[in-house]
Every structure is written in C-alpha cells, then in structure tokens.
PDB file of C-alpha atoms in Angstrom:
ATOM      1  CA  MET A   4      -9.007 -15.973 -20.530  1.00 56.00           C
ATOM      2  CA  ALA A   5      -6.277 -14.181 -18.728  1.00 90.00           C
ATOM      3  CA  ARG A   6      -5.987 -13.877 -14.892  1.00 94.00           C
ATOM      4  CA  TYR A   7      -3.690 -11.622 -12.927  1.00 97.00           C
ATOM      5  CA  LEU A   8      -2.504 -12.161  -9.378  1.00 97.00           C
ATOM      6  CA  GLY A   9      -2.052  -9.226  -7.073  1.00 98.00           C
ATOM      7  CA  ILE A  10      -0.185  -9.238  -3.786  1.00 98.00           C
ATOM      8  CA  ASP A  11      -0.173  -6.572  -1.089  1.00 97.00           C
ATOM      9  CA  THR A  12       1.610  -6.859   2.274  1.00 97.00           C
ATOM     10  CA  SER A  13       0.788  -3.696   4.148  1.00 93.00           C
ATOM     11  CA  ASN A  14       1.293  -2.835   7.778  1.00 87.00           C
ATOM     12  CA  TYR A  15      -2.283  -3.909   8.487  1.00 85.00           C
ATOM     13  CA  THR A  16      -3.257  -6.788   6.166  1.00 94.00           C
ATOM     14  CA  THR A  17      -1.991  -9.640   4.157  1.00 97.00           C
ATOM     15  CA  SER A  18      -3.910  -9.608   0.861  1.00 97.00           C
ATOM     16  CA  VAL A  19      -3.993 -11.544  -2.449  1.00 98.00           C
ATOM     17  CA  ALA A  20      -6.361 -11.010  -5.280  1.00 97.00           C
ATOM     18  CA  LEU A  21      -7.065 -12.550  -8.715  1.00 97.00           C
ATOM     19  CA  TYR A  22      -8.461 -10.454 -11.547  1.00 96.00           C
ATOM     20  CA  ASP A  23     -10.162 -12.104 -14.552  1.00 94.00           C
ATOM     21  CA  SER A  24      -9.672  -9.646 -17.500  1.00 91.00           C
ATOM     22  CA  VAL A  25     -12.467 -11.238 -19.495  1.00 91.00           C
ATOM     23  CA  SER A  26     -15.274 -11.385 -16.907  1.00 92.00           C
ATOM     24  CA  GLY A  27     -13.991  -8.399 -14.922  1.00 93.00           C
ATOM     25  CA  ASP A  28     -14.343 -10.321 -11.728  1.00 94.00           C
ATOM     26  CA  VAL A  29     -11.990  -9.920  -8.800  1.00 96.00           C
ATOM     27  CA  TRP A  30     -11.626 -12.574  -6.135  1.00 96.00           C
ATOM     28  CA  GLN A  31      -9.608 -11.834  -2.999  1.00 95.00           C
ATOM     29  CA  LYS A  32      -8.403 -13.337   0.181  1.00 97.00           C
ATOM     30  CA  LYS A  33      -7.092 -11.121   3.009  1.00 95.00           C
ATOM     31  CA  GLN A  34      -6.254 -11.430   6.705  1.00 96.00           C
ATOM     32  CA  LEU A  35      -5.528  -8.738   9.298  1.00 92.00           C
ATOM     33  CA  LEU A  36      -2.124  -8.958  10.980  1.00 93.00           C
ATOM     34  CA  PRO A  37      -2.435 -10.078  14.613  1.00 91.00           C
ATOM     35  CA  VAL A  38      -1.993  -7.388  17.198  1.00 86.00           C
ATOM     36  CA  LYS A  39      -1.654  -7.948  20.936  1.00 83.00           C
ATOM     37  CA  ASP A  40      -4.529  -6.635  23.092  1.00 76.00           C
ATOM     38  CA  GLY A  41      -3.838  -2.961  24.006  1.00 72.00           C
ATOM     39  CA  ALA A  42      -1.318  -2.422  21.341  1.00 72.00           C
ATOM     40  CA  LEU A  43      -1.788   0.453  18.851  1.00 69.00           C
ATOM     41  CA  GLY A  44       0.045  -1.084  15.933  1.00 73.00           C
ATOM     42  CA  LEU A  45       2.838  -3.470  14.932  1.00 79.00           C
ATOM     43  CA  ARG A  46       6.623  -3.229  14.826  1.00 88.00           C
ATOM     44  CA  GLN A  47       7.822  -3.858  11.250  1.00 91.00           C
ATOM     45  CA  SER A  48       9.641  -7.000  12.388  1.00 93.00           C
ATOM     46  CA  ASP A  49       6.373  -8.394  13.707  1.00 93.00           C
ATOM     47  CA  ALA A  50       4.502  -7.392  10.571  1.00 93.00           C
ATOM     48  CA  VAL A  51       7.063  -9.036   8.329  1.00 96.00           C
ATOM     49  CA  PHE A  52       6.875 -12.301  10.387  1.00 95.00           C
ATOM     50  CA  SER A  53       3.110 -12.333  10.177  1.00 96.00           C
ATOM     51  CA  HIS A  54       3.089 -11.806   6.454  1.00 97.00           C
ATOM     52  CA  VAL A  55       5.553 -14.752   6.021  1.00 97.00           C
ATOM     53  CA  LYS A  56       3.140 -16.984   8.010  1.00 97.00           C
ATOM     54  CA  GLN A  57      -0.125 -15.806   6.267  1.00 97.00           C
ATOM     55  CA  LEU A  58       0.833 -15.060   2.649  1.00 97.00           C
ATOM     56  CA  GLY A  59       1.354 -18.660   1.450  1.00 96.00           C
ATOM     57  CA  THR A  60      -1.866 -19.961   2.980  1.00 97.00           C
ATOM     58  CA  LEU A  61      -3.988 -17.157   1.465  1.00 97.00           C
ATOM     59  CA  THR A  62      -2.393 -17.519  -1.956  1.00 96.00           C
ATOM     60  CA  GLU A  63      -2.817 -21.306  -1.970  1.00 95.00           C
ATOM     61  CA  ALA A  64      -6.525 -21.026  -0.958  1.00 96.00           C
ATOM     62  CA  LEU A  65      -7.267 -18.314  -3.651  1.00 96.00           C
ATOM     63  CA  LEU A  66      -5.617 -20.318  -6.494  1.00 94.00           C
ATOM     64  CA  GLN A  67      -7.269 -23.643  -5.343  1.00 93.00           C
ATOM     65  CA  GLU A  68     -10.668 -21.941  -5.439  1.00 93.00           C
ATOM     66  CA  HIS A  69     -10.288 -20.252  -8.788  1.00 91.00           C
ATOM     67  CA  GLY A  70      -7.913 -22.585 -10.514  1.00 77.00           C
ATOM     68  CA  GLY A  71      -4.901 -22.376 -12.749  1.00 77.00           C
ATOM     69  CA  LEU A  72      -1.630 -20.421 -12.696  1.00 87.00           C
ATOM     70  CA  PRO A  73      -1.818 -16.665 -13.191  1.00 94.00           C
ATOM     71  CA  ASP A  74      -0.810 -15.176 -16.515  1.00 94.00           C
ATOM     72  CA  GLY A  75       0.736 -12.160 -14.890  1.00 96.00           C
ATOM     73  CA  ILE A  76       1.667 -11.158 -11.301  1.00 97.00           C
ATOM     74  CA  GLY A  77       1.732  -7.774  -9.663  1.00 97.00           C
ATOM     75  CA  VAL A  78       2.824  -6.620  -6.202  1.00 98.00           C
ATOM     76  CA  SER A  79       2.998  -3.472  -4.132  1.00 97.00           C
ATOM     77  CA  VAL A  80       6.596  -2.707  -3.273  1.00 96.00           C
ATOM     78  CA  ARG A  81       6.450   0.637  -1.422  1.00 93.00           C
ATOM     79  CA  PRO A  82       3.844   2.715   0.355  1.00 89.00           C
ATOM     80  CA  ARG A  83       3.762   5.617  -2.201  1.00 82.00           C
ATOM     81  CA  ASP A  84       5.236   6.587  -5.513  1.00 81.00           C
ATOM     82  CA  ALA A  85       7.620   9.101  -3.850  1.00 79.00           C
ATOM     83  CA  GLU A  86      11.308   9.160  -3.411  1.00 82.00           C
ATOM     84  CA  GLY A  87      12.382   7.447  -0.171  1.00 86.00           C
ATOM     85  CA  SER A  88       9.002   5.751   0.315  1.00 88.00           C
ATOM     86  CA  TYR A  89       9.827   2.516   2.030  1.00 91.00           C
ATOM     87  CA  MET A  90       8.439  -0.012   4.528  1.00 92.00           C
ATOM     88  CA  PRO A  91      10.022  -3.450   5.237  1.00 94.00           C
ATOM     89  CA  CYS A  92       6.677  -5.250   5.305  1.00 96.00           C
ATOM     90  CA  PHE A  93       6.391  -4.817   1.518  1.00 97.00           C
ATOM     91  CA  LEU A  94       9.500  -6.866   1.025  1.00 97.00           C
ATOM     92  CA  VAL A  95       7.587 -10.009   1.869  1.00 97.00           C
ATOM     93  CA  GLY A  96       5.098  -9.575  -0.954  1.00 97.00           C
ATOM     94  CA  GLU A  97       7.875  -8.474  -3.352  1.00 98.00           C
ATOM     95  CA  THR A  98       9.970 -11.623  -2.600  1.00 98.00           C
ATOM     96  CA  ALA A  99       7.044 -13.933  -2.958  1.00 97.00           C
ATOM     97  CA  ALA A 100       5.863 -12.276  -6.184  1.00 98.00           C
ATOM     98  CA  ARG A 101       9.335 -12.452  -7.766  1.00 98.00           C
ATOM     99  CA  CYS A 102       9.577 -16.208  -6.885  1.00 96.00           C
ATOM    100  CA  ALA A 103       6.073 -16.845  -8.223  1.00 95.00           C
ATOM    101  CA  ALA A 104       6.792 -15.000 -11.491  1.00 96.00           C
ATOM    102  CA  ALA A 105       9.963 -16.866 -12.071  1.00 96.00           C
ATOM    103  CA  VAL A 106       8.302 -20.265 -11.463  1.00 94.00           C
ATOM    104  CA  CYS A 107       5.173 -19.506 -13.518  1.00 92.00           C
ATOM    105  CA  LYS A 108       7.349 -17.796 -16.232  1.00 94.00           C
ATOM    106  CA  ALA A 109       4.876 -14.874 -15.917  1.00 95.00           C
ATOM    107  CA  PRO A 110       5.612 -11.181 -16.202  1.00 96.00           C
ATOM    108  CA  LEU A 111       5.952  -9.150 -12.997  1.00 97.00           C
ATOM    109  CA  SER A 112       4.642  -5.627 -12.426  1.00 95.00           C
ATOM    110  CA  CYS A 113       5.616  -3.592  -9.363  1.00 94.00           C
ATOM    111  CA  VAL A 114       3.357  -0.740  -8.115  1.00 93.00           C
ATOM    112  CA  SER A 115       2.895   1.351  -4.945  1.00 91.00           C
ATOM    113  CA  HIS A 116       0.394   0.448  -2.206  1.00 91.00           C
ATOM    114  CA  GLN A 117      -1.270   3.842  -2.793  1.00 86.00           C
ATOM    115  CA  ALA A 118      -1.692   3.290  -6.573  1.00 89.00           C
ATOM    116  CA  GLY A 119      -3.318  -0.038  -5.655  1.00 91.00           C
ATOM    117  CA  HIS A 120      -5.785   1.739  -3.307  1.00 87.00           C
ATOM    118  CA  ILE A 121      -6.662   4.166  -6.017  1.00 89.00           C
ATOM    119  CA  ALA A 122      -7.175   1.498  -8.672  1.00 93.00           C
ATOM    120  CA  ALA A 123      -9.285  -0.548  -6.315  1.00 93.00           C
ATOM    121  CA  ALA A 124     -11.489   2.420  -5.736  1.00 91.00           C
ATOM    122  CA  LEU A 125     -11.845   3.033  -9.465  1.00 94.00           C
ATOM    123  CA  TYR A 126     -12.667  -0.649 -10.097  1.00 95.00           C
ATOM    124  CA  SER A 127     -15.253  -0.824  -7.337  1.00 93.00           C
ATOM    125  CA  THR A 128     -17.021   2.339  -8.597  1.00 91.00           C
ATOM    126  CA  GLY A 129     -16.888   1.212 -12.217  1.00 93.00           C
ATOM    127  CA  ARG A 130     -14.737   4.147 -13.176  1.00 94.00           C
ATOM    128  CA  LEU A 131     -11.524   2.501 -14.580  1.00 93.00           C
ATOM    129  CA  ASP A 132     -12.009   4.870 -17.431  1.00 92.00           C
ATOM    130  CA  LEU A 133     -10.412   7.568 -15.249  1.00 93.00           C
ATOM    131  CA  ILE A 134      -7.083   5.838 -15.529  1.00 89.00           C
ATOM    132  CA  GLY A 135      -5.159   7.898 -18.072  1.00 86.00           C
ATOM    133  CA  ARG A 136      -7.024  11.089 -17.047  1.00 90.00           C
ATOM    134  CA  ARG A 137      -6.541  13.680 -14.263  1.00 93.00           C
ATOM    135  CA  PHE A 138      -8.370  13.387 -11.084  1.00 96.00           C
ATOM    136  CA  ALA A 139      -7.955  13.994  -7.386  1.00 97.00           C
ATOM    137  CA  ALA A 140      -7.522  11.001  -5.087  1.00 94.00           C
ATOM    138  CA  PHE A 141      -7.795  11.033  -1.251  1.00 94.00           C
ATOM    139  CA  HIS A 142      -6.031   8.195   0.647  1.00 88.00           C
ATOM    140  CA  LEU A 143      -6.835   8.170   4.356  1.00 92.00           C
ATOM    141  CA  SER A 144      -5.296   5.278   6.368  1.00 87.00           C
ATOM    142  CA  GLY A 145      -3.038   4.638   9.272  1.00 84.00           C
ATOM    143  CA  GLY A 146       0.019   5.552   7.310  1.00 82.00           C
ATOM    144  CA  THR A 147      -1.270   8.231   4.927  1.00 85.00           C
ATOM    145  CA  THR A 148      -3.638  11.158   4.933  1.00 94.00           C
ATOM    146  CA  GLU A 149      -3.236  12.826   1.595  1.00 93.00           C
ATOM    147  CA  CYS A 150      -4.825  14.350  -1.382  1.00 96.00           C
ATOM    148  CA  VAL A 151      -2.961  13.700  -4.586  1.00 94.00           C
ATOM    149  CA  ILE A 152      -3.441  14.855  -8.189  1.00 95.00           C
ATOM    150  CA  VAL A 153      -3.319  11.680 -10.326  1.00 93.00           C
ATOM    151  CA  GLN A 154      -2.421  11.876 -14.019  1.00 88.00           C
ATOM    152  CA  PRO A 155      -0.521   9.756 -16.533  1.00 81.00           C
ATOM    153  CA  GLU A 156       3.191  10.515 -16.968  1.00 77.00           C
ATOM    154  CA  LYS A 157       5.737   8.605 -18.948  1.00 72.00           C
ATOM    155  CA  ASP A 158       5.423   4.943 -18.023  1.00 69.00           C
ATOM    156  CA  ASN A 159       3.145   5.373 -15.001  1.00 72.00           C
ATOM    157  CA  LEU A 160      -0.620   5.640 -15.563  1.00 75.00           C
ATOM    158  CA  LEU A 161      -1.306   6.737 -11.895  1.00 81.00           C
ATOM    159  CA  THR A 162       1.409   9.195 -11.272  1.00 84.00           C
ATOM    160  CA  ALA A 163       0.376  10.925  -8.067  1.00 87.00           C
ATOM    161  CA  HIS A 164       1.561  14.476  -7.151  1.00 90.00           C
ATOM    162  CA  LEU A 165       0.992  15.473  -3.548  1.00 93.00           C
ATOM    163  CA  PHE A 166      -1.487  18.353  -3.129  1.00 97.00           C
ATOM    164  CA  SER A 167      -2.251  18.368   0.519  1.00 97.00           C
ATOM    165  CA  GLN A 168      -1.655  16.217   3.579  1.00 96.00           C
ATOM    166  CA  SER A 169      -1.841  15.937   7.328  1.00 96.00           C
ATOM    167  CA  LEU A 170       1.244  17.469   8.725  1.00 96.00           C
ATOM    168  CA  ASP A 171       1.391  15.281  11.811  1.00 95.00           C
ATOM    169  CA  LEU A 172      -0.967  12.461  12.937  1.00 94.00           C
ATOM    170  CA  LYS A 173      -2.650  10.460  10.196  1.00 95.00           C
ATOM    171  CA  ALA A 174      -6.442   9.867  10.136  1.00 95.00           C
ATOM    172  CA  GLY A 175      -6.140   6.118  10.863  1.00 94.00           C
ATOM    173  CA  GLN A 176      -3.771   6.753  13.687  1.00 94.00           C
ATOM    174  CA  ALA A 177      -6.194   9.145  15.252  1.00 96.00           C
ATOM    175  CA  VAL A 178      -8.919   6.571  14.989  1.00 96.00           C
ATOM    176  CA  ASP A 179      -6.753   3.859  16.524  1.00 94.00           C
ATOM    177  CA  ARG A 180      -5.337   6.120  19.384  1.00 95.00           C
ATOM    178  CA  VAL A 181      -8.801   7.361  20.342  1.00 97.00           C
ATOM    179  CA  GLY A 182     -10.125   3.782  20.036  1.00 96.00           C
ATOM    180  CA  GLY A 183      -7.298   2.594  22.330  1.00 93.00           C
ATOM    181  CA  MET A 184      -8.186   5.156  25.035  1.00 94.00           C
ATOM    182  CA  LEU A 185     -11.737   3.952  24.820  1.00 96.00           C
ATOM    183  CA  GLY A 186     -10.740   0.364  25.264  1.00 94.00           C
ATOM    184  CA  LEU A 187     -11.356  -0.715  21.718  1.00 93.00           C
ATOM    185  CA  SER A 188      -9.241  -3.312  20.011  1.00 89.00           C
ATOM    186  CA  PHE A 189      -6.861  -2.497  17.103  1.00 86.00           C
ATOM    187  CA  PRO A 190      -7.647  -1.625  14.410  1.00 85.00           C
ATOM    188  CA  ALA A 191     -10.459   0.378  15.959  1.00 92.00           C
ATOM    189  CA  GLY A 192     -12.300   1.821  12.928  1.00 92.00           C
ATOM    190  CA  PRO A 193     -15.485  -0.309  12.786  1.00 93.00           C
ATOM    191  CA  GLN A 194     -15.925  -0.402  16.584  1.00 96.00           C
ATOM    192  CA  LEU A 195     -15.360   3.454  16.786  1.00 97.00           C
ATOM    193  CA  GLU A 196     -17.961   4.052  14.231  1.00 97.00           C
ATOM    194  CA  GLU A 197     -20.434   1.782  16.027  1.00 97.00           C
ATOM    195  CA  LEU A 198     -19.840   3.660  19.231  1.00 97.00           C
ATOM    196  CA  ALA A 199     -20.110   7.056  17.531  1.00 97.00           C
ATOM    197  CA  ARG A 200     -23.580   6.117  16.153  1.00 97.00           C
ATOM    198  CA  GLN A 201     -24.798   5.960  19.747  1.00 97.00           C
ATOM    199  CA  SER A 202     -24.160   9.680  20.127  1.00 97.00           C
ATOM    200  CA  GLN A 203     -26.833  12.292  19.813  1.00 95.00           C
ATOM    201  CA  LYS A 204     -24.414  15.005  19.176  1.00 93.00           C
ATOM    202  CA  ILE A 205     -22.972  16.514  15.964  1.00 90.00           C
ATOM    203  CA  TYR A 206     -19.767  18.444  16.423  1.00 94.00           C
ATOM    204  CA  ARG A 207     -19.047  21.485  14.174  1.00 90.00           C
ATOM    205  CA  VAL A 208     -15.266  21.315  14.161  1.00 94.00           C
ATOM    206  CA  LYS A 209     -13.082  24.014  12.755  1.00 93.00           C
ATOM    207  CA  PRO A 210     -10.147  21.968  11.363  1.00 93.00           C
ATOM    208  CA  ALA A 211      -6.585  22.970  12.247  1.00 93.00           C
ATOM    209  CA  SER A 212      -5.055  23.905   8.921  1.00 94.00           C
ATOM    210  CA  LYS A 213      -2.075  25.508   7.344  1.00 95.00           C
ATOM    211  CA  GLY A 214      -2.861  26.464   3.819  1.00 96.00           C
ATOM    212  CA  VAL A 215      -4.264  23.375   2.018  1.00 97.00           C
ATOM    213  CA  ASP A 216      -2.781  21.106   4.582  1.00 97.00           C
ATOM    214  CA  CYS A 217      -4.319  19.943   7.919  1.00 96.00           C
ATOM    215  CA  SER A 218      -3.279  18.933  11.376  1.00 96.00           C
ATOM    216  CA  LEU A 219      -4.887  15.962  13.176  1.00 96.00           C
ATOM    217  CA  SER A 220      -2.735  15.796  16.368  1.00 93.00           C
ATOM    218  CA  GLY A 221      -5.212  17.919  18.370  1.00 94.00           C
ATOM    219  CA  ILE A 222      -7.926  15.180  17.913  1.00 96.00           C
ATOM    220  CA  GLU A 223      -6.118  12.815  20.234  1.00 95.00           C
ATOM    221  CA  ASN A 224      -5.516  15.522  22.857  1.00 94.00           C
ATOM    222  CA  ARG A 225      -9.021  16.915  22.759  1.00 96.00           C
ATOM    223  CA  CYS A 226     -10.573  13.424  23.032  1.00 97.00           C
ATOM    224  CA  ARG A 227      -8.382  12.649  26.042  1.00 96.00           C
ATOM    225  CA  SER A 228      -9.595  15.875  27.721  1.00 97.00           C
ATOM    226  CA  MET A 229     -13.155  15.021  26.932  1.00 97.00           C
ATOM    227  CA  LEU A 230     -12.827  11.517  28.484  1.00 96.00           C
ATOM    228  CA  ASP A 231     -11.060  12.916  31.523  1.00 96.00           C
ATOM    229  CA  ALA A 232     -13.954  15.406  31.967  1.00 97.00           C
ATOM    230  CA  GLY A 233     -16.488  12.611  32.125  1.00 96.00           C
ATOM    231  CA  GLU A 234     -17.835  12.871  28.519  1.00 96.00           C
ATOM    232  CA  THR A 235     -19.453   9.628  27.387  1.00 97.00           C
ATOM    233  CA  PRO A 236     -17.351   7.319  25.126  1.00 97.00           C
ATOM    234  CA  CYS A 237     -19.927   7.550  22.350  1.00 97.00           C
ATOM    235  CA  ASP A 238     -19.586  11.356  22.305  1.00 98.00           C
ATOM    236  CA  VAL A 239     -15.757  11.103  22.331  1.00 97.00           C
ATOM    237  CA  ALA A 240     -15.917   8.735  19.384  1.00 98.00           C
ATOM    238  CA  ARG A 241     -18.310  11.041  17.528  1.00 98.00           C
ATOM    239  CA  TYR A 242     -15.987  13.992  18.097  1.00 98.00           C
ATOM    240  CA  CYS A 243     -13.074  12.086  16.662  1.00 97.00           C
ATOM    241  CA  LEU A 244     -14.901  11.188  13.493  1.00 97.00           C
ATOM    242  CA  ASP A 245     -16.361  14.659  13.069  1.00 97.00           C
ATOM    243  CA  SER A 246     -12.873  16.155  13.320  1.00 97.00           C
ATOM    244  CA  ILE A 247     -11.600  13.911  10.664  1.00 97.00           C
ATOM    245  CA  LEU A 248     -14.544  14.762   8.490  1.00 97.00           C
ATOM    246  CA  ALA A 249     -13.844  18.491   9.042  1.00 97.00           C
ATOM    247  CA  ALA A 250     -10.174  17.976   7.974  1.00 97.00           C
ATOM    248  CA  LEU A 251     -11.205  15.966   4.900  1.00 97.00           C
ATOM    249  CA  THR A 252     -13.767  18.653   3.979  1.00 97.00           C
ATOM    250  CA  HIS A 253     -10.971  21.322   4.167  1.00 97.00           C
ATOM    251  CA  MET A 254      -8.820  19.326   1.813  1.00 97.00           C
ATOM    252  CA  THR A 255     -11.602  18.706  -0.619  1.00 97.00           C
ATOM    253  CA  VAL A 256     -12.612  22.355  -0.709  1.00 97.00           C
ATOM    254  CA  SER A 257      -8.937  23.350  -1.173  1.00 97.00           C
ATOM    255  CA  VAL A 258      -8.457  21.079  -4.151  1.00 97.00           C
ATOM    256  CA  GLN A 259     -11.636  22.185  -5.769  1.00 97.00           C
ATOM    257  CA  ASN A 260     -10.545  25.855  -5.348  1.00 97.00           C
ATOM    258  CA  VAL A 261      -7.453  25.098  -7.392  1.00 97.00           C
ATOM    259  CA  TYR A 262      -8.652  22.517  -9.932  1.00 96.00           C
ATOM    260  CA  GLY A 263     -12.400  23.245 -10.167  1.00 95.00           C
ATOM    261  CA  GLU A 264     -14.845  20.366 -10.812  1.00 92.00           C
ATOM    262  CA  ILE A 265     -12.146  17.766 -11.026  1.00 95.00           C
ATOM    263  CA  PRO A 266     -13.246  14.046 -10.322  1.00 96.00           C
ATOM    264  CA  LEU A 267     -12.882  13.161  -6.633  1.00 96.00           C
ATOM    265  CA  VAL A 268     -11.888   9.632  -5.593  1.00 94.00           C
ATOM    266  CA  TYR A 269     -11.748   8.508  -1.953  1.00 93.00           C
ATOM    267  CA  ALA A 270      -9.863   5.382  -0.762  1.00 86.00           C
ATOM    268  CA  GLY A 271      -8.126   3.962   2.240  1.00 84.00           C
ATOM    269  CA  GLY A 272      -9.225   2.179   5.358  1.00 86.00           C
ATOM    270  CA  VAL A 273     -10.661   5.305   7.010  1.00 91.00           C
ATOM    271  CA  MET A 274     -12.964   5.870   4.114  1.00 90.00           C
ATOM    272  CA  SER A 275     -14.736   2.597   4.956  1.00 88.00           C
ATOM    273  CA  ASN A 276     -16.401   4.715   7.640  1.00 93.00           C
ATOM    274  CA  THR A 277     -20.028   5.127   6.438  1.00 92.00           C
ATOM    275  CA  MET A 278     -20.664   8.227   8.521  1.00 95.00           C
ATOM    276  CA  ILE A 279     -17.834  10.188   6.950  1.00 95.00           C
ATOM    277  CA  ARG A 280     -18.666   8.792   3.523  1.00 93.00           C
ATOM    278  CA  ALA A 281     -22.383   9.804   3.787  1.00 94.00           C
ATOM    279  CA  ALA A 282     -21.498  13.388   4.817  1.00 95.00           C
ATOM    280  CA  MET A 283     -18.967  13.695   2.034  1.00 95.00           C
ATOM    281  CA  GLU A 284     -21.309  12.255  -0.614  1.00 94.00           C
ATOM    282  CA  GLU A 285     -23.984  14.634   0.333  1.00 95.00           C
ATOM    283  CA  ARG A 286     -21.836  17.686  -0.086  1.00 95.00           C
ATOM    284  CA  PHE A 287     -19.323  16.793  -2.806  1.00 96.00           C
ATOM    285  CA  GLY A 288     -20.503  13.679  -4.570  1.00 93.00           C
ATOM    286  CA  GLY A 289     -17.272  11.850  -5.348  1.00 92.00           C
ATOM    287  CA  LEU A 290     -16.373   8.204  -5.990  1.00 92.00           C
ATOM    288  CA  PHE A 291     -16.004   6.049  -2.883  1.00 89.00           C
ATOM    289  CA  ALA A 292     -14.585   2.531  -2.919  1.00 85.00           C
ATOM    290  CA  GLN A 293     -16.883  -0.180  -1.567  1.00 86.00           C
ATOM    291  CA  PRO A 294     -15.769  -1.253   1.955  1.00 83.00           C
ATOM    292  CA  GLN A 295     -14.100  -4.428   0.767  1.00 85.00           C
ATOM    293  CA  PHE A 296     -12.146  -2.464  -1.770  1.00 90.00           C
ATOM    294  CA  SER A 297     -11.448   0.519   0.534  1.00 83.00           C
ATOM    295  CA  ALA A 298      -9.495  -1.031   3.364  1.00 81.00           C
ATOM    296  CA  ASP A 299      -6.091  -2.524   2.449  1.00 84.00           C
ATOM    297  CA  ASN A 300      -6.400  -5.065  -0.391  1.00 90.00           C
ATOM    298  CA  ALA A 301      -4.560  -6.461  -3.320  1.00 96.00           C
ATOM    299  CA  ALA A 302      -7.478  -5.994  -5.819  1.00 96.00           C
ATOM    300  CA  GLY A 303      -6.208  -2.746  -7.188  1.00 94.00           C
ATOM    301  CA  VAL A 304      -2.695  -4.271  -7.611  1.00 97.00           C
ATOM    302  CA  ALA A 305      -4.215  -7.062  -9.714  1.00 97.00           C
ATOM    303  CA  VAL A 306      -6.288  -4.643 -11.794  1.00 95.00           C
ATOM    304  CA  LEU A 307      -3.231  -2.383 -12.411  1.00 93.00           C
ATOM    305  CA  THR A 308      -1.178  -5.462 -13.379  1.00 95.00           C
ATOM    306  CA  ARG A 309      -3.726  -6.305 -16.099  1.00 94.00           C
ATOM    307  CA  ILE A 310      -3.670  -2.816 -17.449  1.00 90.00           C
ATOM    308  CA  MET A 311       0.116  -2.555 -17.444  1.00 89.00           C
ATOM    309  CA  GLN A 312       0.734  -5.973 -18.948  1.00 90.00           C
ATOM    310  CA  GLU A 313      -2.064  -6.187 -21.504  1.00 80.00           C
ATOM    311  CA  ASP A 314      -1.779  -2.617 -22.614  1.00 74.00           C
ATOM    312  CA  GLY A 315       1.965  -2.669 -22.537  1.00 62.00           C
ATOM    313  CA  VAL A 316       2.224   0.302 -20.154  1.00 57.00           C
TER     314      VAL A 316
END
C-alpha cells in the first residue's frame, strides 16, 4: 500500500489530501481562509498568516484519521504552469511540504494549482485515463477564467497551453463582487446560486468577446445598474450567473470550432454552481468535477503526485 500526501494553499482555502494508490480512495481536509465581513477577498499577507495557522492542524487531523507516514508528498507551488505565475500564499504549502519530505525521507513533487484542479476533476469523473492525452480544460475561479489545451510534453503530463481567457474580471471575482453588493458573505458562490434560484427570469445574454476571449467586467456594472433601478436581488443574481454561462458557452464553442470533438473538462470553484453545470451538460456534455473536488482542494495534487512518483514522470 502506498499513500501520497497533497498540499494546496490557495488564496481561498487551506487543503490537504491523502491518496491511496491501491484502493483509489482520496481523503481530504480543507478549511476556508477567514475573511472579514464585507471584504471581497484577502491580502496575500493575511492569506499567508491564515495558512500558517490552519495547515498544521488539518494535516495532523488527516494523518491521525488515516494513519501512517506518506510514501510521497506533493504540493502546489504556483497558480499556473506559466512563466511568471506566482502568489505568495503557495510558499506556505511549499515550505511545509519540503520540511515534511525531508523528515519522512519521502520524494517531493511540485505542481501548479491549476494542474491540481484538472487532476481532481479527472479523478472525480473517473477519467484519469485522459492524463497523457489531449483535452480542453476550463478553470473558472476567483483568480482564473481560462480554457487551456492540455497535453503531455517532456516531463509534464498536464502541460497546459492557453487557448482563451477572460481579458479582465475573472468569473469568481464577478460572483463575489455581485454577492458583495447584495450583502452576501465572501466567498459568495453558494449563496448567490441559492438567491438566483428564486428568480423566475432567464436572461439571454450576448457575451462581450474579442475573438475566442471574453470580457466579464460588464457583469458587475450591469448588476449595479439593475440593483439601483430597483430590480430584485434574486434577478440580479440570476443575471450574473447567466452572464457567466454565456461567456463560458462562447469559450466552449470557440474551442470546438478549432479542435472539433475534443474532450471537455470543467473545474474550479465557479464550476461548483449547479445551474451553470446543468446548462453546460445539456448542451455540450463534458466532464465536471464533483463539488468537493471542484472548489480549491489538494486531492488533485495528491493524485498527480502518485502518477509522477510511481510512473517515474
């Protein structure tokens, strides 16, 4: 039996996971970073401090419940596999992982946060067989709204090449900013969806686009105008989500126009939204991570670590 520990310290969540390569089970512990009421995010210094306080407790609890030292350790050390991709909060996880690997005399693998999201989506949909093949992956969160073409290259099984993106506001930012103006707490995703479900309207939104890319900054402005004009909060919430759906649809159609019937994988916190997921599944099919594997998590990091270390990648 071999078990692999994954660590992810994103700007939203402290997360640790253990992957059993024999049973295929994943166990995880995660905790949102605390955000003051009314705030729309965290400063990196605050995120780092919160991770320092939370990571040890979560790791201790995970290993106590599932026993034994890990045979391998993996950690996300950057947001994306792109030059210049950096965020200080990932240093907390990297430091802890390096210390743990040295003490346990276990090999250490470093991956990107985005690669972890993609791997978690593949694991949760039972499609790890796509690793080593070409597919399109959509990552929608507070820090990223992208479609990437994933394919193996050199020593990286999940090399991601950017195909399209939001040119300004990210989908998760739009959700949290609209949620903030509606008085919802951060992060606002689940509450905004619950509110939107109360709306009787369906908005047919024409996405703001430039080629294969999209622009989401208009969502915040339009929602503010709707609220000022007396529109109900549930309708404002519904417009926000329908606008994100329209942008995601544009990006999906664009990648199919270029690559044909390429497998489609959707991950990231925004893709936990069941309204957006249902509409996309009806039109495009695709593979969607289960909610617990869609929002920030270390499960994909642990799974990738197993593949990298056992297969010698």
